[in-house]
Structure formats: C-alpha cells, structure tokens
Amino acid sequence: MKARKITRRQAITAASAGALGTFVNWSFPSFTIDGREQAKLAINGGEKVHTGTWPDWPVWDPAAEKNITDMLRTGRWWRGNGEHVADFEKRYADLMGAKRCLATASGTTALITALKGVGVDAGDEVLVSPFTFIASYNVIFMNKALPVFVDSDPETFLLDPSKIEARITDRTTAIIPVHIYGLPADMDRINAVAKKRNLKVVEDACQAWLGEYRGKKLGTLGDVGCFSFQNSKNLPAGEGGAIVSNNESLMDLCNSLHNCGRPVGTVPRTSAYPISGSNFRMQQIQALILMSQMNRIQKDADIRLANAMYLDAKLKEIPGIIPYKLCDGATRSAYHLYPFRYINKEFNNVPKERFIRALNAEGIPCSAGYGQQNKDGLFEEQLNSRGFKRLFPESRLKQWREENVLPGNDKLCNEAVVFYQSILLGSRSHMDDIVKAITKIYENRASLKG
Ligand SMILES: Cc1ncc(COP(=O)(O)O)c(C=O)c1O
C-alpha cells in the first residue's frame, strides 16, 4: 500500500463537499491523505453514519392470537379436519390473480411437487438460474434430474434468455426461471423459447410475492409458480410454501402429489392412493399466521417500492455503484432484497468484502449476494453418485462439466451487494443514511484498504 502522509485534524468538515456534493448537512471528523480531505471511516475507528436501529422482521400482530388459540384448543391442527389452510389458499389465489393455489410445507416442497406435476422424471434435464438459493437446483436433484445452468445477465441479476437455447438437449423437459430478490425475469422471452422447444416453465417465485411482469403477478406467468413463506420472507410463517396455477388438472395432480397420492379432482380414483406422492401439507397454524401477515403485505410492498425507487435514483449517482436493471416488461419488483453491483475499480480496487465490512461498520446492514453455485461441491457429489451414473451416460456428464462455465454469473457473484427487505421498510432518513454511508466510503476510498 502507498505510504500515507496523514495529518489528523480534529476539525469537523462537510464531507459532502467532495466530488458528489449531494448532501450538505452531514459532517465527519476529517484528516488528509496525500493532501486529500478524508472523513474517518467507521471501519478505521471513525464515527458511524447510522447509530439508530433498523426495522425488525417479522412483525407479529397480536390481533391474530385469538384465532390461533381458538384453533389450538379445538385440536384440529392439521388441514384434513380444519378450514384455515383452504381459506388461505383461496385468499392467496385471489391476491395472485390465479385460479388455484395449493399451500405446502415450504417453498422447497412446492418446487419438488410442481416439477413432478409438470412431468419432470428421472434422467431428465432442467434448466435453471445459477444466481439463486441452493433449493432452486436441489429440487431438480430431488426429482432425479440434472440441473443445467443458464448464464446470468449481470445487469438484471437474472437468467439471460438469449442463453437458454444453447443449453437445451433432447432430455430437457422444463425450465426454472428464478425471480431472484423479487426481480421479474423476462417471462415473454422465456415462455417463447419454452413454447418453441416444448418445455414446461416452473417459476421459482419464492422471493417474489406481489412482483409483477406486464401487470401480472410473478408466479402466474409460466405453467406453474412456487412461493416460500419461510421466516425471513416478505410473507412469513416460520415455514410454508404455495403453488399457484390456472391449470386445473395440473393443480389436482399437485394436490394429490403433496397429499400422499390421495386422488383429487381429475386424478383417476383407481385406488385410495393411485399415484406415488409424499406428505408436503401445510399445517393449520401456518395458514393462520399467513392470513394475519397478509393484512400488511400490500402496504409493506408499497413502502419497499417507494424506498427502492429513492435508492435507485441516489445510488446510481455514486461512481462504482450500479443498482439492478429491470428487464423489458417488468412492472414491479417484490424487493425481497435490494441489490446493486459494486465496481471495485472505482473504489481504489478495494475488494467487495472490505467494502461490505466498511458499510456494516457505518451502521448499514448489507451482505454479498450468492456465491458461484455452479462450482458447489454438491454437483460432483451428485454427478459421481451411483444413481446419476446409471441415469446419464458418461459422455453427457463430461459435457456438463465442460459446459459449466458461466462468465456472466461469475461477474455478478463478484460484484453483487444486497440490503435485506426489512431495511427497505425504514424511513426516508434511514435511506438517506444508506446513501450517506456509501458516499462517505466512496469519498474516502483512499483510506478504505485494510
Ligand atoms: C429462490 C428460492 N427458492 C427456493 C427457496 C426454498 O424455500 P423454502 O426455504 O421455503 O423451502 C428459497 C428460500 O429461501 C428461495 O429463496
């Protein structure tokens, strides 16, 4: 590192008098490095920008307690002899603008069921986004199929539709676009390729409640959509999930699959358990928690949207900070997280991890996005398993390894930084603190290196 000539001055200075000049009312103790004015970064022992708290998550509504204790006292805790799960399904289908909703134990079990429902079978291949939570591709393994990644577009954080066709083989039966962080994937282009190549589209909307594409809710644009209601989610219930679709026979099949194979609707009643299913049912208590949380979901979504738009406008003015770009047709993101890219060459080549630590030290919670999931050791474990060697010829697995190169996703993993959804429920002054802290780090990048 360059030798530093540091003259400490205890004077208070308007740090925003630097290149950006956006904020004039905030100040930090300053000193100079090589003649340049510096505010002391909190990571170097200076005062932090944000000293207060951030909104907690999840938020409990005591008004829901009576419904829950009433249900507990009846002993009707499972969906088979209670009405609450069915009530939730009706409300959620209405909220999504879908004909049907099936509640499940989790987002993972929703995806496993939906994949099986659209016909994914052992030895098939399923295309999937690589910039995602592990469950998006684990569910493909659970259906004994091979996940094949389609590279990401670093600007949108999403699967790049122009890269889909090259990954299709004669074994490919479905595609899982993941609306990661609630950002709408380019569904027109994805559906067009799927139609042309006869693939089913299973939307992983596990982070995308109330997000919209061309005015329609995410999760209702493919053949079927899946949601998660795990505790950190914008609609939380500890655990929980849902499948939505307008396809009645597919939803009957999913219902049977998630209920031990019991026949539902159009599923032929050839026996008490005509198909091979599992138990992925939601419990009554989850449905009651969800219905109480649904009372706030739209209001919260509107606050997140307004704050996200404010951050978009402010953060894009800071060199080296690039907020997500919405694809054509995206009408609303769900903001499970607020993502941006950090371009380290604008920050004195300081690695992203150090930038994140510096921002945390300023009192702003944030973290890196997903890692390079295509390099997850889980793949070699699965590809080398006895079952996979039986299901796929060695030549296909060799080709999978050779083609497992995702430059767009590598770049994205290198640059992505995210704020949690609860941060976006803060006030305008919380948002200003985020902008001030990043501006402060940018202005003082010369002293950012550890
Ligand atoms: C993109 C994505 N897909 C699937 C899941 C799985 O959902 P669950 O944790 O409810 O099983 C999650 C959960 O975090 C997710 O973020």
CSV table of C-alpha atoms and ligand atoms in Angstrom, one decimal:
chain,number,residue,atom,x,y,z
A,1,MET,CA,0.0,0.0,0.0
A,2,LYS,CA,1.0,3.6,-0.7
A,3,ALA,CA,2.9,5.3,2.1
A,4,ARG,CA,0.4,7.7,3.8
A,5,LYS,CA,1.1,11.2,4.9
A,6,ILE,CA,-1.7,11.6,7.4
A,7,THR,CA,-2.3,14.9,9.1
A,8,ARG,CA,-5.1,14.5,11.7
A,9,ARG,CA,-7.2,17.5,12.1
A,10,GLN,CA,-10.0,17.4,14.7
A,11,ALA,CA,-12.0,19.9,12.7
A,12,ILE,CA,-15.5,19.0,11.6
A,13,THR,CA,-15.9,19.3,7.9
A,14,ALA,CA,-18.8,18.9,5.5
A,15,ALA,CA,-17.6,15.6,3.9
A,16,SER,CA,-20.2,16.0,1.1
A,17,ALA,CA,-18.2,19.0,-0.2
A,18,GLY,CA,-16.4,16.4,-2.3
A,19,ALA,CA,-17.0,15.3,-5.8
A,20,LEU,CA,-20.6,14.2,-5.3
A,21,GLY,CA,-21.8,17.2,-3.4
A,22,THR,CA,-25.3,15.7,-2.9
A,23,PHE,CA,-25.6,16.0,0.9
A,24,VAL,CA,-24.5,19.2,2.6
A,25,ASN,CA,-25.9,18.6,6.1
A,26,TRP,CA,-23.7,15.8,7.3
A,27,SER,CA,-20.2,16.0,8.6
A,28,PHE,CA,-17.4,13.8,10.0
A,29,PRO,CA,-14.1,14.4,11.7
A,30,SER,CA,-11.6,14.8,8.9
A,31,PHE,CA,-7.9,14.4,8.1
A,32,THR,CA,-5.9,14.3,4.9
A,33,ILE,CA,-4.1,11.6,2.9
A,34,ASP,CA,-1.8,12.9,0.3
A,35,GLY,CA,-3.4,16.3,0.6
A,36,ARG,CA,-6.9,14.9,0.1
A,37,GLU,CA,-9.7,15.6,2.6
A,38,GLN,CA,-10.8,12.4,4.4
A,39,ALA,CA,-13.5,11.7,6.9
A,40,LYS,CA,-12.5,8.9,9.2
A,41,LEU,CA,-14.4,5.7,8.1
A,42,ALA,CA,-16.0,3.8,10.9
A,43,ILE,CA,-14.1,0.7,9.9
A,44,ASN,CA,-10.9,2.7,10.7
A,45,GLY,CA,-12.3,3.9,14.1
A,46,GLY,CA,-14.3,6.9,13.0
A,47,GLU,CA,-17.9,7.7,13.9
A,48,LYS,CA,-20.6,5.6,12.1
A,49,VAL,CA,-23.2,7.3,9.9
A,50,HIS,CA,-26.1,5.3,11.3
A,51,THR,CA,-26.3,5.0,15.0
A,52,GLY,CA,-30.0,4.1,15.4
A,53,THR,CA,-31.9,0.8,14.8
A,54,TRP,CA,-33.5,-0.7,11.7
A,55,PRO,CA,-37.0,-2.2,11.4
A,56,ASP,CA,-37.3,-5.7,12.9
A,57,TRP,CA,-38.6,-8.7,11.0
A,58,PRO,CA,-41.0,-10.5,11.2
A,59,VAL,CA,-43.7,-8.2,12.8
A,60,TRP,CA,-46.3,-10.0,14.9
A,61,ASP,CA,-49.9,-8.8,15.0
A,62,PRO,CA,-51.4,-9.6,18.5
A,63,ALA,CA,-54.9,-9.4,16.9
A,64,ALA,CA,-54.2,-12.8,15.3
A,65,GLU,CA,-53.6,-14.6,18.7
A,66,LYS,CA,-57.2,-15.3,19.5
A,67,ASN,CA,-57.7,-17.2,16.2
A,68,ILE,CA,-54.6,-19.2,16.9
A,69,THR,CA,-55.5,-20.2,20.4
A,70,ASP,CA,-59.1,-21.0,19.4
A,71,MET,CA,-57.8,-23.3,16.7
A,72,LEU,CA,-55.2,-24.9,19.1
A,73,ARG,CA,-58.0,-25.6,21.7
A,74,THR,CA,-60.1,-27.5,19.1
A,75,GLY,CA,-57.2,-29.9,18.5
A,76,ARG,CA,-57.9,-29.6,14.7
A,77,TRP,CA,-54.3,-28.8,13.9
A,78,TRP,CA,-53.9,-30.5,10.5
A,79,ARG,CA,-55.5,-29.4,7.3
A,80,GLY,CA,-57.5,-32.6,7.0
A,81,ASN,CA,-60.0,-31.5,9.6
A,82,GLY,CA,-59.7,-27.8,9.6
A,83,GLU,CA,-60.7,-25.0,7.3
A,84,HIS,CA,-57.8,-22.5,7.7
A,85,VAL,CA,-55.4,-23.9,5.1
A,86,ALA,CA,-58.2,-23.9,2.5
A,87,ASP,CA,-59.2,-20.3,3.4
A,88,PHE,CA,-55.6,-19.2,3.0
A,89,GLU,CA,-55.4,-20.9,-0.4
A,90,LYS,CA,-58.5,-19.0,-1.6
A,91,ARG,CA,-57.1,-15.7,-0.3
A,92,TYR,CA,-53.7,-16.3,-1.8
A,93,ALA,CA,-55.1,-17.3,-5.2
A,94,ASP,CA,-57.2,-14.1,-5.2
A,95,LEU,CA,-54.2,-12.0,-4.3
A,96,MET,CA,-52.1,-13.6,-7.1
A,97,GLY,CA,-54.9,-13.4,-9.7
A,98,ALA,CA,-54.6,-17.2,-10.2
A,99,LYS,CA,-57.4,-19.8,-10.5
A,100,ARG,CA,-55.9,-22.1,-7.9
A,101,CYS,CA,-53.4,-22.2,-5.0
A,102,LEU,CA,-52.1,-25.2,-3.1
A,103,ALA,CA,-50.4,-24.5,0.2
A,104,THR,CA,-47.4,-26.6,1.0
A,105,ALA,CA,-45.0,-27.1,3.9
A,106,SER,CA,-42.3,-25.0,2.3
A,107,GLY,CA,-41.1,-23.4,-0.9
A,108,THR,CA,-38.8,-26.4,-1.4
A,109,THR,CA,-41.7,-28.9,-1.2
A,110,ALA,CA,-43.7,-26.6,-3.5
A,111,LEU,CA,-41.0,-26.8,-6.1
A,112,ILE,CA,-40.5,-30.5,-5.8
A,113,THR,CA,-44.2,-31.1,-6.2
A,114,ALA,CA,-44.6,-28.6,-9.2
A,115,LEU,CA,-41.6,-30.2,-11.0
A,116,LYS,CA,-43.1,-33.6,-10.6
A,117,GLY,CA,-46.5,-32.2,-11.6
A,118,VAL,CA,-45.3,-30.9,-14.9
A,119,GLY,CA,-43.8,-34.3,-15.6
A,120,VAL,CA,-40.1,-34.0,-14.8
A,121,ASP,CA,-38.8,-37.5,-14.4
A,122,ALA,CA,-35.6,-39.4,-13.5
A,123,GLY,CA,-32.9,-38.8,-16.2
A,124,ASP,CA,-34.5,-35.5,-17.4
A,125,GLU,CA,-32.6,-32.2,-17.6
A,126,VAL,CA,-34.0,-29.0,-16.1
A,127,LEU,CA,-32.6,-25.5,-17.0
A,128,VAL,CA,-32.2,-23.2,-14.0
A,129,SER,CA,-30.8,-19.8,-13.0
A,130,PRO,CA,-27.4,-20.1,-11.2
A,131,PHE,CA,-27.7,-16.9,-9.2
A,132,THR,CA,-30.1,-18.3,-6.6
A,133,PHE,CA,-30.6,-20.1,-3.3
A,134,ILE,CA,-29.5,-23.8,-3.3
A,135,ALA,CA,-33.1,-25.0,-3.2
A,136,SER,CA,-33.7,-23.9,-6.8
A,137,TYR,CA,-31.5,-26.6,-8.1
A,138,ASN,CA,-31.6,-29.1,-5.2
A,139,VAL,CA,-35.3,-29.7,-6.1
A,140,ILE,CA,-34.1,-30.9,-9.5
A,141,PHE,CA,-31.8,-33.4,-7.9
A,142,MET,CA,-34.7,-34.5,-5.6
A,143,ASN,CA,-36.6,-35.3,-8.8
A,144,LYS,CA,-33.5,-37.3,-10.0
A,145,ALA,CA,-33.0,-34.9,-12.9
A,146,LEU,CA,-29.9,-32.9,-13.9
A,147,PRO,CA,-29.8,-29.2,-13.2
A,148,VAL,CA,-28.3,-27.3,-16.2
A,149,PHE,CA,-27.4,-23.7,-15.5
A,150,VAL,CA,-28.2,-20.9,-18.0
A,151,ASP,CA,-25.8,-18.0,-17.5
A,152,SER,CA,-26.9,-14.8,-15.7
A,153,ASP,CA,-27.1,-11.3,-17.1
A,154,PRO,CA,-25.2,-9.3,-14.5
A,155,GLU,CA,-27.2,-6.2,-15.2
A,156,THR,CA,-30.6,-7.7,-14.3
A,157,PHE,CA,-29.2,-10.4,-11.8
A,158,LEU,CA,-31.4,-12.9,-13.7
A,159,LEU,CA,-31.2,-15.7,-16.2
A,160,ASP,CA,-30.2,-14.4,-19.6
A,161,PRO,CA,-32.9,-15.5,-22.0
A,162,SER,CA,-30.5,-15.3,-25.0
A,163,LYS,CA,-28.5,-18.2,-23.5
A,164,ILE,CA,-31.4,-20.7,-23.0
A,165,GLU,CA,-31.5,-22.4,-26.4
A,166,ALA,CA,-27.8,-23.4,-26.4
A,167,ARG,CA,-28.4,-25.4,-23.1
A,168,ILE,CA,-31.4,-27.5,-24.3
A,169,THR,CA,-30.8,-31.2,-25.1
A,170,ASP,CA,-33.2,-33.9,-26.0
A,171,ARG,CA,-33.5,-34.7,-22.3
A,172,THR,CA,-34.6,-31.1,-21.3
A,173,THR,CA,-38.2,-31.1,-20.1
A,174,ALA,CA,-38.5,-27.9,-18.0
A,175,ILE,CA,-37.0,-24.5,-17.1
A,176,ILE,CA,-37.0,-22.8,-13.7
A,177,PRO,CA,-36.6,-19.0,-14.1
A,178,VAL,CA,-35.9,-17.7,-10.6
A,179,HIS,CA,-37.3,-14.2,-9.9
A,180,ILE,CA,-34.3,-13.6,-7.6
A,181,TYR,CA,-34.7,-10.9,-4.9
A,182,GLY,CA,-38.2,-10.4,-6.4
A,183,LEU,CA,-36.9,-9.0,-9.7
A,184,PRO,CA,-39.1,-10.2,-12.6
A,185,ALA,CA,-37.4,-12.5,-15.0
A,186,ASP,CA,-38.1,-11.8,-18.7
A,187,MET,CA,-41.1,-14.1,-19.0
A,188,ASP,CA,-42.1,-13.2,-22.6
A,189,ARG,CA,-38.7,-14.4,-23.9
A,190,ILE,CA,-38.5,-17.4,-21.6
A,191,ASN,CA,-42.1,-18.5,-22.4
A,192,ALA,CA,-41.4,-18.1,-26.2
A,193,VAL,CA,-38.4,-20.4,-26.1
A,194,ALA,CA,-40.2,-22.8,-23.8
A,195,LYS,CA,-43.1,-22.9,-26.3
A,196,LYS,CA,-40.9,-23.4,-29.3
A,197,ARG,CA,-38.9,-26.2,-27.6
A,198,ASN,CA,-41.8,-27.8,-25.7
A,199,LEU,CA,-40.5,-27.1,-22.2
A,200,LYS,CA,-42.6,-26.6,-19.1
A,201,VAL,CA,-42.0,-23.4,-17.1
A,202,VAL,CA,-41.9,-23.6,-13.3
A,203,GLU,CA,-41.4,-20.1,-11.9
A,204,ASP,CA,-39.4,-20.0,-8.7
A,205,ALA,CA,-41.2,-17.1,-7.2
A,206,CYS,CA,-40.0,-18.0,-3.7
A,207,GLN,CA,-38.8,-14.4,-3.3
A,208,ALA,CA,-41.3,-12.7,-5.4
A,209,TRP,CA,-44.7,-12.1,-3.7
A,210,LEU,CA,-46.6,-9.2,-5.4
A,211,GLY,CA,-43.8,-8.6,-8.0
A,212,GLU,CA,-45.3,-8.1,-11.5
A,213,TYR,CA,-44.5,-8.6,-15.1
A,214,ARG,CA,-46.7,-6.8,-17.7
A,215,GLY,CA,-49.1,-6.1,-14.8
A,216,LYS,CA,-49.5,-9.8,-13.9
A,217,LYS,CA,-48.2,-11.3,-10.6
A,218,LEU,CA,-45.0,-13.2,-10.7
A,219,GLY,CA,-45.7,-16.9,-10.3
A,220,THR,CA,-48.7,-16.7,-12.7
A,221,LEU,CA,-46.8,-16.3,-16.0
A,222,GLY,CA,-45.4,-19.8,-16.6
A,223,ASP,CA,-47.2,-23.2,-16.3
A,224,VAL,CA,-46.9,-23.0,-12.5
A,225,GLY,CA,-45.3,-20.8,-9.8
A,226,CYS,CA,-43.9,-21.6,-6.4
A,227,PHE,CA,-43.6,-19.4,-3.3
A,228,SER,CA,-41.8,-19.6,0.1
A,229,PHE,CA,-43.1,-18.3,3.4
A,230,GLN,CA,-40.1,-19.0,5.5
A,231,ASN,CA,-39.4,-16.6,8.3
A,232,SER,CA,-37.2,-14.1,6.5
A,233,LYS,CA,-39.6,-13.8,3.6
A,234,ASN,CA,-41.9,-10.8,2.9
A,235,LEU,CA,-44.8,-13.0,3.7
A,236,PRO,CA,-43.5,-15.1,6.7
A,237,ALA,CA,-44.9,-18.0,8.7
A,238,GLY,CA,-41.8,-19.7,10.0
A,239,GLU,CA,-42.1,-22.2,7.2
A,240,GLY,CA,-44.6,-22.6,4.4
A,241,GLY,CA,-45.0,-22.5,0.7
A,242,ALA,CA,-47.5,-22.4,-2.1
A,243,ILE,CA,-48.1,-23.5,-5.7
A,244,VAL,CA,-50.3,-21.4,-8.0
A,245,SER,CA,-51.5,-22.0,-11.5
A,246,ASN,CA,-54.5,-21.6,-13.8
A,247,ASN,CA,-54.2,-25.2,-15.0
A,248,GLU,CA,-56.9,-27.1,-13.0
A,249,SER,CA,-55.7,-30.6,-13.8
A,250,LEU,CA,-52.1,-29.8,-13.0
A,251,MET,CA,-53.3,-28.4,-9.7
A,252,ASP,CA,-55.3,-31.5,-9.0
A,253,LEU,CA,-52.2,-33.6,-9.7
A,254,CYS,CA,-50.0,-31.3,-7.4
A,255,ASN,CA,-52.6,-31.6,-4.7
A,256,SER,CA,-52.5,-35.5,-4.9
A,257,LEU,CA,-48.7,-35.5,-5.0
A,258,HIS,CA,-48.4,-33.4,-1.9
A,259,ASN,CA,-51.1,-35.4,0.0
A,260,CYS,CA,-49.6,-38.9,-0.1
A,261,GLY,CA,-51.0,-39.6,-3.6
A,262,ARG,CA,-54.7,-39.4,-2.5
A,263,PRO,CA,-56.9,-38.7,-5.6
A,264,VAL,CA,-58.1,-35.1,-6.1
A,265,GLY,CA,-60.4,-33.8,-8.8
A,266,THR,CA,-59.3,-35.2,-12.2
A,267,VAL,CA,-56.7,-37.6,-10.7
A,268,PRO,CA,-58.3,-41.1,-11.5
A,269,ARG,CA,-59.7,-42.8,-8.4
A,270,THR,CA,-58.4,-46.2,-9.2
A,271,SER,CA,-57.4,-46.8,-5.6
A,272,ALA,CA,-57.2,-44.9,-2.3
A,273,TYR,CA,-53.7,-43.8,-3.2
A,274,PRO,CA,-53.5,-44.1,-7.0
A,275,ILE,CA,-50.2,-42.1,-7.5
A,276,SER,CA,-46.9,-42.1,-5.7
A,277,GLY,CA,-46.9,-38.9,-3.6
A,278,SER,CA,-45.5,-37.5,-0.4
A,279,ASN,CA,-46.7,-35.5,2.6
A,280,PHE,CA,-45.9,-31.9,2.0
A,281,ARG,CA,-49.1,-30.5,3.6
A,282,MET,CA,-49.3,-27.1,5.3
A,283,GLN,CA,-50.5,-27.0,9.0
A,284,GLN,CA,-53.4,-25.0,10.2
A,285,ILE,CA,-51.2,-22.8,12.4
A,286,GLN,CA,-49.1,-21.8,9.4
A,287,ALA,CA,-52.2,-20.7,7.5
A,288,LEU,CA,-53.4,-18.6,10.4
A,289,ILE,CA,-50.1,-16.8,10.7
A,290,LEU,CA,-50.1,-16.3,6.9
A,291,MET,CA,-53.5,-14.8,6.9
A,292,SER,CA,-52.6,-12.3,9.6
A,293,GLN,CA,-49.4,-11.4,7.8
A,294,MET,CA,-51.4,-10.9,4.5
A,295,ASN,CA,-53.1,-7.9,6.2
A,296,ARG,CA,-49.8,-6.0,5.9
A,297,ILE,CA,-48.3,-7.4,2.7
A,298,GLN,CA,-49.5,-4.8,0.2
A,299,LYS,CA,-48.7,-1.8,2.5
A,300,ASP,CA,-45.2,-3.2,3.2
A,301,ALA,CA,-44.7,-3.8,-0.6
A,302,ASP,CA,-45.6,-0.2,-1.3
A,303,ILE,CA,-43.1,1.2,1.3
A,304,ARG,CA,-40.4,-1.1,-0.1
A,305,LEU,CA,-41.1,0.1,-3.6
A,306,ALA,CA,-41.0,3.8,-2.7
A,307,ASN,CA,-37.8,3.4,-0.8
A,308,ALA,CA,-36.2,1.3,-3.5
A,309,MET,CA,-37.0,3.9,-6.1
A,310,TYR,CA,-35.5,6.6,-3.9
A,311,LEU,CA,-32.3,4.5,-3.5
A,312,ASP,CA,-32.2,3.8,-7.3
A,313,ALA,CA,-32.1,7.5,-8.0
A,314,LYS,CA,-29.5,8.3,-5.4
A,315,LEU,CA,-27.2,5.3,-5.6
A,316,LYS,CA,-26.7,5.4,-9.4
A,317,GLU,CA,-25.1,8.9,-8.9
A,318,ILE,CA,-22.2,7.3,-7.0
A,319,PRO,CA,-19.4,6.1,-9.2
A,320,GLY,CA,-19.0,2.3,-9.0
A,321,ILE,CA,-22.5,1.6,-7.6
A,322,ILE,CA,-24.9,0.2,-10.1
A,323,PRO,CA,-28.4,-0.7,-9.0
A,324,TYR,CA,-30.2,-3.7,-10.6
A,325,LYS,CA,-31.8,-3.1,-14.0
A,326,LEU,CA,-35.4,-4.2,-14.6
A,327,CYS,CA,-35.9,-6.2,-17.8
A,328,ASP,CA,-38.4,-5.1,-20.5
A,329,GLY,CA,-41.9,-5.9,-19.3
A,330,ALA,CA,-41.0,-5.8,-15.6
A,331,THR,CA,-43.7,-3.7,-14.0
A,332,ARG,CA,-42.8,-4.2,-10.3
A,333,SER,CA,-40.1,-5.9,-8.3
A,334,ALA,CA,-41.0,-7.5,-5.0
A,335,TYR,CA,-37.8,-6.4,-3.3
A,336,HIS,CA,-37.1,-9.4,-1.1
A,337,LEU,CA,-33.7,-7.8,-1.2
A,338,TYR,CA,-32.4,-4.6,-2.8
A,339,PRO,CA,-29.4,-5.5,-5.0
A,340,PHE,CA,-26.7,-3.4,-6.6
A,341,ARG,CA,-23.3,-4.0,-8.0
A,342,TYR,CA,-20.0,-2.8,-6.5
A,343,ILE,CA,-17.4,-2.0,-9.1
A,344,ASN,CA,-14.2,-2.1,-7.1
A,345,LYS,CA,-12.0,-0.2,-9.7
A,346,GLU,CA,-14.0,2.9,-8.8
A,347,PHE,CA,-13.2,2.3,-5.1
A,348,ASN,CA,-9.4,2.2,-5.2
A,349,ASN,CA,-9.6,-1.5,-6.2
A,350,VAL,CA,-10.8,-2.4,-2.7
A,351,PRO,CA,-12.3,-5.9,-2.6
A,352,LYS,CA,-16.1,-6.2,-2.2
A,353,GLU,CA,-15.7,-7.9,1.2
A,354,ARG,CA,-13.9,-5.0,2.6
A,355,PHE,CA,-16.5,-2.5,1.2
A,356,ILE,CA,-19.2,-4.6,2.8
A,357,ARG,CA,-17.4,-4.6,6.2
A,358,ALA,CA,-16.9,-0.8,5.9
A,359,LEU,CA,-20.6,-0.3,5.2
A,360,ASN,CA,-21.6,-2.6,8.1
A,361,ALA,CA,-19.2,-0.5,10.3
A,362,GLU,CA,-21.1,2.6,9.3
A,363,GLY,CA,-24.2,1.0,10.7
A,364,ILE,CA,-25.7,-0.2,7.4
A,365,PRO,CA,-26.5,-3.9,7.4
A,366,CYS,CA,-25.8,-5.5,4.0
A,367,SER,CA,-24.1,-8.6,2.6
A,368,ALA,CA,-22.8,-10.2,-0.6
A,369,GLY,CA,-25.2,-11.9,-3.0
A,370,TYR,CA,-25.0,-15.6,-3.9
A,371,GLY,CA,-21.7,-17.4,-4.5
A,372,GLN,CA,-20.8,-19.3,-7.6
A,373,GLN,CA,-23.4,-22.1,-7.1
A,374,ASN,CA,-22.3,-23.9,-10.3
A,375,LYS,CA,-19.0,-24.6,-8.5
A,376,ASP,CA,-20.8,-26.1,-5.5
A,377,GLY,CA,-19.2,-29.4,-4.5
A,378,LEU,CA,-22.7,-30.8,-4.4
A,379,PHE,CA,-22.5,-31.2,-8.1
A,380,GLU,CA,-19.6,-33.5,-8.1
A,381,GLU,CA,-21.2,-35.5,-5.3
A,382,GLN,CA,-24.4,-35.9,-7.3
A,383,LEU,CA,-22.7,-36.5,-10.7
A,384,ASN,CA,-20.5,-39.1,-9.2
A,385,SER,CA,-23.3,-40.9,-7.4
A,386,ARG,CA,-24.3,-44.4,-8.3
A,387,GLY,CA,-27.8,-43.3,-9.3
A,388,PHE,CA,-26.6,-40.5,-11.6
A,389,LYS,CA,-24.1,-42.8,-13.3
A,390,ARG,CA,-27.0,-45.1,-14.1
A,391,LEU,CA,-29.3,-42.3,-15.3
A,392,PHE,CA,-26.9,-40.4,-17.5
A,393,PRO,CA,-24.2,-41.6,-20.0
A,394,GLU,CA,-20.7,-40.7,-19.0
A,395,SER,CA,-20.4,-38.6,-22.2
A,396,ARG,CA,-23.3,-36.4,-21.0
A,397,LEU,CA,-21.8,-35.8,-17.6
A,398,LYS,CA,-18.4,-35.0,-19.2
A,399,GLN,CA,-20.1,-32.5,-21.5
A,400,TRP,CA,-22.0,-31.0,-18.4
A,401,ARG,CA,-18.6,-30.4,-16.7
A,402,GLU,CA,-17.1,-28.9,-19.8
A,403,GLU,CA,-20.0,-26.5,-20.3
A,404,ASN,CA,-20.3,-25.5,-16.7
A,405,VAL,CA,-18.7,-22.1,-17.5
A,406,LEU,CA,-20.8,-19.0,-16.6
A,407,PRO,CA,-18.9,-15.8,-17.2
A,408,GLY,CA,-21.9,-13.5,-16.7
A,409,ASN,CA,-22.7,-15.2,-13.4
A,410,ASP,CA,-19.1,-15.1,-12.2
A,411,LYS,CA,-19.0,-11.4,-12.8
A,412,LEU,CA,-22.3,-11.0,-10.9
A,413,CYS,CA,-21.2,-13.0,-7.9
A,414,ASN,CA,-18.1,-10.9,-7.8
A,415,GLU,CA,-19.9,-7.6,-7.7
A,416,ALA,CA,-23.3,-8.2,-6.0
A,417,VAL,CA,-24.2,-6.5,-2.7
A,418,VAL,CA,-27.7,-6.6,-1.1
A,419,PHE,CA,-29.8,-4.9,1.5
A,420,TYR,CA,-32.4,-7.1,3.3
A,421,GLN,CA,-36.1,-6.4,2.7
A,422,SER,CA,-36.7,-5.1,6.2
A,423,ILE,CA,-34.2,-2.3,5.6
A,424,LEU,CA,-36.5,-1.1,2.9
A,425,LEU,CA,-39.2,-0.7,5.5
A,426,GLY,CA,-37.3,2.1,7.1
A,427,SER,CA,-38.0,5.8,6.9
A,428,ARG,CA,-36.6,8.3,4.4
A,429,SER,CA,-33.9,9.2,6.9
A,430,HIS,CA,-32.8,5.5,7.0
A,431,MET,CA,-32.5,5.6,3.2
A,432,ASP,CA,-30.5,8.8,3.4
A,433,ASP,CA,-28.1,7.2,5.9
A,434,ILE,CA,-27.5,4.4,3.4
A,435,VAL,CA,-26.7,6.9,0.7
A,436,LYS,CA,-24.5,9.0,3.0
A,437,ALA,CA,-22.6,5.9,4.2
A,438,ILE,CA,-21.8,4.8,0.7
A,439,THR,CA,-21.0,8.3,-0.4
A,440,LYS,CA,-18.7,8.6,2.6
A,441,ILE,CA,-16.9,5.4,1.7
A,442,TYR,CA,-16.6,6.5,-1.9
A,443,GLU,CA,-15.2,9.9,-0.9
A,444,ASN,CA,-12.7,8.3,1.4
A,445,ARG,CA,-11.8,5.3,-0.7
A,446,ALA,CA,-8.1,6.2,-0.4
A,447,SER,CA,-8.3,5.1,3.3
A,448,LEU,CA,-10.5,2.1,2.7
A,449,LYS,CA,-7.8,-0.5,2.1
A,450,GLY,CA,-7.2,-2.5,5.3
B,1,LIG,C1,-35.1,-18.6,-4.6
B,1,LIG,C2,-35.6,-19.6,-3.6
B,1,LIG,N1,-36.1,-20.8,-4.0
B,1,LIG,C3,-36.5,-21.7,-3.1
B,1,LIG,C4,-36.5,-21.5,-1.8
B,1,LIG,C5,-36.9,-22.6,-0.8
B,1,LIG,O1,-37.9,-22.1,0.0
B,1,LIG,P1,-38.1,-22.7,1.5
B,1,LIG,O2,-36.9,-22.2,2.3
B,1,LIG,O3,-39.4,-22.2,2.0
B,1,LIG,O4,-38.1,-24.2,1.4
B,1,LIG,C6,-36.0,-20.3,-1.3
B,1,LIG,C7,-35.9,-20.0,0.1
B,1,LIG,O5,-35.1,-19.2,0.6
B,1,LIG,C8,-35.5,-19.3,-2.2
B,1,LIG,O6,-35.0,-18.1,-1.8
